[in-house]
Amino acid sequence: MERSVAVQGKMDVSTPTTWAFVPCSSWKVFHAHFHLSNQNHGGINSLSMCPFLNASLRRTPTTPKRSALSMLFRDSDKIDETHNRNLNQSSSSSSSSSPSSCPFHQLFPSTEKVSYAINPHTFQSDPEENLRGFIKTRGSLIPNEEFVFWWVGDIYAMIDDQPSKHLFAFEGYNIGRMKRVDGGWRMLTREVGLYKDPKTNEILTGTWVNPLTNKENDVVHVWNDPVNQQFLTSPNSPQAKVSFPLPTTTRDDDVYWNAEVFLNYPSPLPRKEFPDKSQSDMYQSAELFQFYTKIPDLMDPEKASATCQISWVRVGQWLPWMEMGDRQGKLVYH
């Protein structure tokens, strides 16, 4: 039996030929990177080399270029508006501008250097450090930096008093970014999941013969938009499905994070209206995660994101497009 695993990756949203002009999805993101990188750009100590203050060091693109990942984000996130507003502000700046006109020089004074070091030994006693460690593992401590997770596994049908059936192989991606909010972080993601033939591993297209009903069903793959979540240190917040500190296990150089999400809410497909596509008037499922990372990565002050692998188990109702109605049983993803 193949276990569901996921790995984290990064997308480079800017590939400059020179540092002076960077076709990135957000000038604000690049500008923060400029001040954080300190690599042959004059560093955070050199105001004269700051492209936000000195318009002569760059040229303004007529159309902001956006990565494919940035295009996945909702317009309500105001990426374009922020981009254009900052470009207009910086266009009117000159090399003699006051340092106070640059928000990133205010955020990162020249006497300080940003450290992303996490102390894993305080995870159980310090909710904020526990949260920072989880954000560094699940995504990035740099707000709006994009991250990608990939998963692969299998889906089984479990019915009382019957042998389990291997219905699908399953593969997908989760693409997102983190944003700071009061009391913690908000994760903004979208994801795609593809159902595959369990024997050939080919992506299902068109229709699928349901071995539980012997009927032919139209396949509907997963396009989840959005998949957002709040991570807060306040356990009483109604907005937090996961509160911190999270349980962790440490062994040698490994840290294991446990996160369980239990869902129970009125189904958007009431049985009276959708008798074949809904199993119950209440939707109920469980998502059980483990996140694996390394202590040296967490403690590294230069890394805003730690390497990460995931184990994921999901227990849920029949898929609507399987047309199982209220038949007894459940789906297990692993």
Coordinates of C-alpha atoms in Angstrom, one line a residue:
M1 CA 0.0 0.0 0.0
E2 CA 1.4 3.3 -1.0
R3 CA 1.4 6.0 1.6
S4 CA 0.4 9.6 0.8
V5 CA 3.5 11.8 1.0
A6 CA 4.1 15.4 0.1
V7 CA 7.2 17.5 -0.4
Q8 CA 7.7 21.2 -0.4
G9 CA 9.3 23.2 -3.2
K10 CA 9.8 26.8 -4.2
M11 CA 9.0 28.7 -7.3
D12 CA 11.4 31.4 -8.4
V13 CA 9.1 34.2 -9.4
S14 CA 11.8 36.5 -10.6
T15 CA 14.7 35.6 -12.9
P16 CA 16.6 38.9 -13.4
T17 CA 19.4 39.3 -15.9
T18 CA 20.6 42.2 -13.8
W19 CA 19.5 43.2 -10.3
A20 CA 18.4 46.7 -11.5
F21 CA 15.4 45.5 -13.4
V22 CA 13.4 42.5 -12.1
P23 CA 10.3 41.2 -13.9
C24 CA 8.5 39.9 -10.7
S25 CA 4.9 39.5 -9.8
S26 CA 5.1 42.2 -7.1
W27 CA 7.6 45.1 -6.9
K28 CA 7.0 45.1 -3.1
V29 CA 8.1 41.5 -2.8
F30 CA 11.3 42.2 -4.8
H31 CA 12.0 45.3 -2.8
A32 CA 11.8 43.3 0.4
H33 CA 14.0 40.7 -1.1
F34 CA 16.5 43.4 -2.1
H35 CA 16.8 44.5 1.5
L36 CA 16.9 41.0 2.9
S37 CA 19.4 39.5 0.5
N38 CA 22.4 41.8 1.1
Q39 CA 24.0 40.4 -2.0
N40 CA 26.1 42.9 -4.1
H41 CA 23.2 45.4 -4.2
G42 CA 24.6 47.8 -1.6
G43 CA 22.8 45.8 1.0
I44 CA 20.4 47.2 3.6
N45 CA 23.1 49.7 4.6
S46 CA 23.2 51.5 1.3
L47 CA 20.3 53.8 0.8
S48 CA 21.7 55.2 -2.5
M49 CA 21.5 51.7 -4.1
C50 CA 17.9 51.2 -3.0
P51 CA 15.7 50.9 -6.2
F52 CA 12.7 52.1 -4.2
L53 CA 14.4 55.4 -3.5
N54 CA 16.5 55.8 -6.6
A55 CA 14.4 55.5 -9.8
S56 CA 17.5 55.8 -12.0
L57 CA 18.6 52.3 -10.9
R58 CA 15.7 50.6 -12.6
R59 CA 13.2 51.0 -15.4
T60 CA 9.5 50.6 -15.0
P61 CA 7.8 47.9 -17.0
T62 CA 4.8 49.1 -18.9
T63 CA 2.9 45.9 -17.9
P64 CA 3.7 44.2 -14.6
K65 CA 4.8 40.6 -15.3
R66 CA 3.2 38.0 -13.1
S67 CA 4.2 34.4 -12.5
A68 CA 1.7 31.6 -13.1
L69 CA 1.5 31.1 -9.4
S70 CA 0.6 34.7 -8.8
M71 CA -2.2 34.5 -11.3
L72 CA -3.7 31.8 -9.1
F73 CA -4.3 34.2 -6.3
R74 CA -7.7 36.0 -6.0
D75 CA -8.0 39.6 -7.3
S76 CA -9.3 40.5 -3.8
D77 CA -5.7 40.1 -2.6
K78 CA -5.0 43.4 -4.4
I79 CA -1.7 42.2 -5.9
D80 CA -2.0 44.4 -9.0
E81 CA -3.2 47.4 -7.1
T82 CA -0.3 47.2 -4.6
H83 CA 2.1 46.6 -7.5
N84 CA 0.9 49.6 -9.5
R85 CA 0.7 51.9 -6.5
N86 CA 4.2 51.2 -5.4
L87 CA 5.5 51.6 -8.9
N88 CA 3.9 55.0 -9.1
Q89 CA 5.3 56.1 -5.8
S90 CA 8.8 54.9 -6.6
S91 CA 8.7 56.6 -10.0
S92 CA 8.4 60.0 -8.4
S93 CA 11.3 59.2 -5.9
S94 CA 14.8 60.3 -6.5
S95 CA 18.2 59.3 -5.2
S96 CA 18.0 62.2 -2.7
S97 CA 14.8 60.9 -1.2
S98 CA 14.6 60.6 2.6
P99 CA 15.1 57.1 4.0
S100 CA 11.8 57.6 5.8
S101 CA 10.0 57.4 2.4
C102 CA 11.1 53.8 2.0
P103 CA 8.8 51.4 4.1
F104 CA 11.4 48.6 4.0
H105 CA 14.2 50.8 5.4
Q106 CA 11.7 51.5 8.2
L107 CA 11.0 47.8 8.7
F108 CA 14.6 46.7 8.4
P109 CA 16.9 49.3 10.0
S110 CA 20.5 49.2 8.7
T111 CA 21.8 48.2 12.1
E112 CA 19.8 45.0 12.1
K113 CA 19.8 41.8 10.1
V114 CA 16.7 39.6 9.9
S115 CA 17.1 36.2 11.5
Y116 CA 14.8 33.3 10.7
A117 CA 16.3 31.1 13.5
I118 CA 13.8 29.0 15.4
N119 CA 14.4 27.4 18.8
P120 CA 12.7 24.0 18.8
H121 CA 13.5 23.4 22.5
T122 CA 10.8 25.9 23.5
F123 CA 8.0 24.6 21.3
Q124 CA 5.9 23.2 24.2
S125 CA 6.3 26.3 26.4
D126 CA 6.2 29.1 23.9
P127 CA 3.1 29.2 21.6
E128 CA 4.6 32.0 19.5
E129 CA 7.8 30.2 18.8
N130 CA 5.8 27.0 18.1
L131 CA 3.8 29.0 15.6
R132 CA 6.8 30.5 13.9
G133 CA 8.4 27.1 13.6
F134 CA 5.3 25.7 12.0
I135 CA 5.0 28.6 9.5
K136 CA 8.6 28.1 8.6
T137 CA 7.9 24.4 8.1
R138 CA 4.5 24.6 6.3
G139 CA 5.4 27.7 4.2
S140 CA 7.7 30.6 4.7
L141 CA 8.4 33.3 7.3
I142 CA 8.6 35.8 4.4
P143 CA 5.0 37.1 3.8
N144 CA 3.7 36.4 0.3
E145 CA 6.7 34.1 -0.7
E146 CA 5.2 31.3 -2.7
F147 CA 5.6 27.7 -1.8
V148 CA 4.4 24.4 -3.5
F149 CA 3.5 21.1 -2.0
W150 CA 3.0 17.9 -4.1
W151 CA 1.3 14.7 -2.9
V152 CA 0.6 11.2 -4.2
G153 CA -1.4 8.4 -2.6
D154 CA -4.5 6.2 -2.9
I155 CA -8.2 6.3 -2.1
Y156 CA -10.1 3.3 -0.7
A157 CA -13.8 2.5 -0.1
M158 CA -14.6 1.1 3.3
I159 CA -18.0 -0.4 3.9
D160 CA -18.9 -2.3 7.1
D161 CA -18.7 -6.1 6.7
Q162 CA -17.2 -5.8 3.2
P163 CA -13.6 -6.0 2.0
S164 CA -12.1 -2.5 1.2
K165 CA -11.8 -1.6 -2.4
H166 CA -9.0 0.4 -4.0
L167 CA -10.9 2.9 -6.1
F168 CA -8.3 5.5 -7.2
A169 CA -4.7 6.6 -7.2
F170 CA -4.5 10.3 -6.3
E171 CA -2.0 13.0 -7.1
G172 CA -2.0 16.8 -6.7
Y173 CA -0.5 20.1 -5.8
N174 CA -1.1 22.7 -3.2
I175 CA 0.2 26.2 -4.0
G176 CA 0.2 29.1 -1.5
R177 CA 1.7 31.9 0.5
M178 CA 1.5 33.2 4.1
K179 CA 0.2 36.6 5.3
R180 CA 0.6 38.2 8.7
V181 CA -2.6 38.8 10.6
D182 CA -3.4 39.9 14.2
G183 CA -2.4 37.1 16.5
G184 CA -0.7 34.9 13.9
W185 CA -0.7 34.0 10.2
R186 CA -3.2 33.4 7.4
M187 CA -2.4 30.7 4.8
L188 CA -3.8 31.4 1.3
T189 CA -3.7 28.4 -1.1
R190 CA -5.3 26.8 -4.0
E191 CA -5.0 23.1 -5.0
V192 CA -5.6 20.6 -7.7
G193 CA -6.1 16.9 -7.2
L194 CA -6.4 14.3 -10.0
Y195 CA -8.1 10.9 -9.7
K196 CA -6.1 8.1 -11.5
D197 CA -6.7 4.5 -12.4
P198 CA -5.3 2.4 -9.5
K199 CA -3.8 -0.2 -11.9
T200 CA -2.4 1.9 -14.8
N201 CA -1.9 5.2 -12.9
E202 CA -3.4 7.1 -15.8
I203 CA -5.4 10.2 -15.1
L204 CA -9.1 9.4 -15.5
T205 CA -10.8 11.3 -18.3
G206 CA -14.5 11.3 -19.3
T207 CA -16.3 8.6 -17.4
W208 CA -15.5 6.0 -14.8
V209 CA -17.3 2.7 -14.0
N210 CA -18.1 2.7 -10.3
P211 CA -17.3 -0.9 -9.0
L212 CA -19.7 -0.3 -6.1
T213 CA -22.7 0.3 -8.3
N214 CA -21.5 -0.8 -11.7
K215 CA -22.7 2.5 -13.1
E216 CA -20.8 4.9 -15.3
N217 CA -20.1 8.2 -13.7
D218 CA -18.7 11.5 -15.1
V219 CA -15.3 12.2 -13.4
V220 CA -14.9 15.5 -11.6
H221 CA -11.4 16.3 -10.5
V222 CA -10.5 18.5 -7.5
W223 CA -10.1 22.2 -8.1
N224 CA -10.2 23.7 -4.6
D225 CA -10.4 27.5 -4.5
P226 CA -9.7 28.7 -2.0
V227 CA -8.1 26.5 0.7
N228 CA -7.3 29.1 3.3
Q229 CA -6.6 28.7 7.0
Q230 CA -5.8 30.8 10.1
F231 CA -3.0 29.9 12.4
L232 CA -3.3 31.8 15.7
T233 CA -1.9 31.7 19.2
S234 CA -5.3 32.5 20.7
P235 CA -7.1 29.1 21.4
N236 CA -10.4 30.9 21.8
S237 CA -10.5 32.6 18.5
P238 CA -13.5 31.5 16.3
Q239 CA -11.3 32.0 13.2
A240 CA -8.7 29.4 14.2
K241 CA -9.4 25.8 13.4
V242 CA -5.8 25.0 14.6
S243 CA -4.5 26.8 17.7
F244 CA -1.0 26.8 19.0
P245 CA 1.1 25.4 20.4
L246 CA 0.7 22.3 18.3
P247 CA 1.9 18.9 19.6
T248 CA 5.4 18.1 18.4
T249 CA 7.7 15.1 18.7
T250 CA 11.5 15.5 18.6
R251 CA 13.9 12.7 17.9
D252 CA 17.5 13.3 17.1
D253 CA 17.5 15.9 14.3
D254 CA 13.8 15.3 13.4
V255 CA 10.7 17.3 14.4
Y256 CA 7.2 16.0 13.8
W257 CA 4.2 18.3 13.9
N258 CA 0.7 16.8 14.4
A259 CA -2.3 18.7 13.1
E260 CA -5.8 17.3 13.0
V261 CA -8.7 19.1 11.3
F262 CA -12.3 17.7 12.0
L263 CA -15.0 19.2 9.8
N264 CA -18.8 19.0 10.5
Y265 CA -21.2 21.5 8.9
P266 CA -24.4 21.5 6.9
S267 CA -23.9 20.0 3.5
P268 CA -24.0 22.4 0.5
L269 CA -25.8 19.5 -1.2
P270 CA -29.0 18.8 0.8
R271 CA -30.3 15.3 0.3
K272 CA -33.8 16.6 -0.6
E273 CA -32.4 18.4 -3.6
F274 CA -29.5 16.0 -4.5
P275 CA -30.5 12.5 -3.4
D276 CA -28.0 10.7 -5.6
K277 CA -25.0 13.1 -4.9
S278 CA -25.3 13.6 -1.2
Q279 CA -24.7 11.0 1.6
S280 CA -26.0 13.2 4.4
D281 CA -27.4 16.6 5.2
M282 CA -24.3 17.2 7.3
Y283 CA -20.9 17.1 5.8
Q284 CA -18.4 15.4 8.0
S285 CA -14.7 14.5 7.4
A286 CA -11.3 14.3 9.1
E287 CA -7.9 15.5 7.8
L288 CA -5.0 14.1 9.8
F289 CA -1.5 15.6 9.0
Q290 CA 2.0 15.1 10.1
F291 CA 4.7 17.5 9.0
Y292 CA 8.3 16.4 9.1
T293 CA 11.3 18.8 9.2
K294 CA 14.9 19.0 10.5
I295 CA 16.1 20.9 13.6
P296 CA 19.2 22.3 11.8
D297 CA 16.9 23.8 9.1
L298 CA 14.7 25.4 11.8
M299 CA 17.6 26.8 13.6
D300 CA 19.3 28.2 10.4
P301 CA 19.0 32.0 10.6
E302 CA 19.4 32.4 6.9
K303 CA 16.5 30.1 5.9
A304 CA 13.0 31.5 5.9
S305 CA 11.6 28.1 4.9
A306 CA 12.5 24.7 6.2
T307 CA 12.5 21.5 4.2
C308 CA 9.3 19.6 4.8
Q309 CA 7.6 16.3 4.0
I310 CA 4.0 15.5 4.9
S311 CA 1.9 12.4 5.8
W312 CA -1.8 12.9 5.1
V313 CA -4.8 10.8 5.9
R314 CA -8.4 11.8 5.1
V315 CA -11.6 10.1 6.0
G316 CA -14.7 11.5 4.2
Q317 CA -18.0 10.8 2.5
W318 CA -18.6 9.5 -1.0
L319 CA -17.8 11.9 -3.7
P320 CA -20.9 13.6 -5.2
W321 CA -20.0 12.5 -8.7
M322 CA -19.9 8.8 -7.6
E323 CA -23.7 9.0 -7.2
M324 CA -23.7 6.8 -4.2
G325 CA -26.6 8.5 -2.4
D326 CA -26.9 7.6 1.3
R327 CA -25.2 4.2 1.0
Q328 CA -23.3 3.2 4.1
G329 CA -19.5 3.6 4.0
K330 CA -16.7 6.1 3.6
L331 CA -13.6 7.0 1.6
V332 CA -10.1 6.8 3.1
Y333 CA -7.3 8.7 1.5
H334 CA -3.7 7.7 2.3

